[in-house]
């Protein structure tokens, strides 16, 4: 079959960055752009050069350093914007200028105070000026979703005649419904005589949670470029999430056989994590494709089904988006089948494993702890009786003082082996000082490889849950701690690790190497 190209236009660094509370540095933007190149997006919208000297520099640095994708900059229909944008994208192998102007009645009357004819003449002058800098000009009638259809058709036809190669149809305020949006594309294809001379693009916002549906509908109705952002970043509720539209088209290949994309989907997870870290924007756990739970099967029935045949509850593999394995969340709802399979993966698959007996102890632990990790399973397996699982160290007292201009100091008192010990330590912050004081008593050497804090409940008195991954000579351990005080939650998570190491030492058995992968999964 003759497949048509579906262009993936990434606007993480422009629309996405606009939504952040603090702007990204040039180096941070270049790091994201490099990863977008690895992901094989077709177009990177690198910024809005006139908006600040930093943005100008980011766009021009990316234009110089990133080779394969088209590098695009945004400009209003204003001479100084277009000149700055033309200069910023100039070093790129394939530069693009993206022009936009409001075309809905509310934008023209209230924001721009321009008539339809004013807009048409601005479009002509601006496209001509942009074409002096680049061949590749994109034009967006901003708020197209709320623009009268007659004027939308007129302005699109006009922009193509003036030399725009791509016409983007933005649902700027995320107002349209998929059916309505599809009809706008049908009308454009039916009524604009020169529409075949340009690529038609879609740009949706997620104010009503319909950005992905609207973008995919637009593709079904003839759009051949999707504008989107990693993790759905963007103004207000965000832009269409890149990972969602790409996997939507890929997974439903049965509906989109006529299209091909260049994206290497195995880079999606890595790109998402990088953007999350650099932009300091968390991703909700149940976010499609890239959320922590997107491939985690929790209920016993689901886990059992996945073990028998993955397709029972998986429409795509975790590997297809770059996740090495699907993480089964072991809880008290996990069936014995699932627990048996996890034990086998950890090397406990011989005749000595009495799964019926083990499962009872597993449920008791899961009821107590909530989540059960691999290292908990190992400890439980190795424990000959309940006493073996008792904590060797108990944190009885913790006092931490820290603040601006002071050295953080912590005093910890712990009970262990029938005695009580107290130690103090200073550190680089309250958590560091507290863990150092604990180390002095426990005497273990632990390197924290991962630290994650999440709020369990809402409001000022919210409970903070800390998850830490610590590496010691005995292996890699996951510790969790919950408290309304986040330093205390951190100390409790650290104590969880300390007690796991103590238990492991007692069992004199090294954890299987495989568990180091858990640190990456968290
Ligand atoms: O949402 C929007 O309309 C935009 C334009 C600049 C394309 O971001
Ligand atoms: Zn936008």
Tab-separated table of C-alpha atoms and ligand atoms in Angstrom, residues 9 11 14-15 18 45 48 74-75 98-101 107 138-144 168-174 203-205 227 235-236 239, ligand 1:
chain	number	residue	atom	x	y	z
A	9	UNK	CA	5.619	18.331	15.026
A	11	UNK	CA	6.105	21.897	20.483
A	14	UNK	CA	7.545	26.322	22.667
A	15	UNK	CA	3.915	25.787	23.747
A	18	UNK	CA	5.358	28.626	27.812
A	45	UNK	CA	9.316	24.030	17.399
A	48	UNK	CA	9.416	32.086	20.124
A	74	UNK	CA	7.178	31.057	16.134
A	75	UNK	CA	6.346	34.638	15.085
A	98	UNK	CA	5.579	29.524	11.964
A	99	UNK	CA	3.292	32.562	11.682
A	100	UNK	CA	0.055	32.953	13.591
A	101	UNK	CA	-2.768	35.428	14.015
A	107	UNK	CA	-9.721	37.507	18.830
A	138	UNK	CA	3.663	27.560	8.281
A	139	UNK	CA	0.556	29.614	8.974
A	140	UNK	CA	-1.893	29.202	11.883
A	141	UNK	CA	-5.286	30.935	12.096
A	142	UNK	CA	-5.287	31.031	15.894
A	143	UNK	CA	-8.553	29.930	17.556
A	144	UNK	CA	-9.586	28.220	14.311
A	168	UNK	CA	-2.172	24.516	10.919
A	169	UNK	CA	-5.697	24.409	12.367
A	170	UNK	CA	-5.477	25.124	16.108
A	171	UNK	CA	-8.196	24.430	18.622
A	172	UNK	CA	-6.507	27.062	20.777
A	173	UNK	CA	-8.876	26.887	23.734
A	174	UNK	CA	-9.726	23.170	23.547
A	203	UNK	CA	-2.893	21.681	17.013
A	204	UNK	CA	-5.180	20.927	19.952
A	205	UNK	CA	-5.385	21.982	23.573
A	227	UNK	CA	1.372	19.302	16.706
A	235	UNK	CA	-0.743	26.236	27.921
A	236	UNK	CA	-3.336	25.640	30.683
A	239	UNK	CA	-1.350	20.343	24.307
B	1	LIG	O1	-2.800	27.228	20.497
B	1	LIG	C1	-2.492	27.944	19.528
B	1	LIG	O2	-3.323	28.465	18.803
B	1	LIG	C2	-1.066	28.149	19.288
B	1	LIG	C3	-0.702	28.808	18.009
B	1	LIG	C4	0.472	29.690	18.171
B	1	LIG	C5	-0.492	27.762	16.960
B	1	LIG	O3	-0.246	27.713	20.061
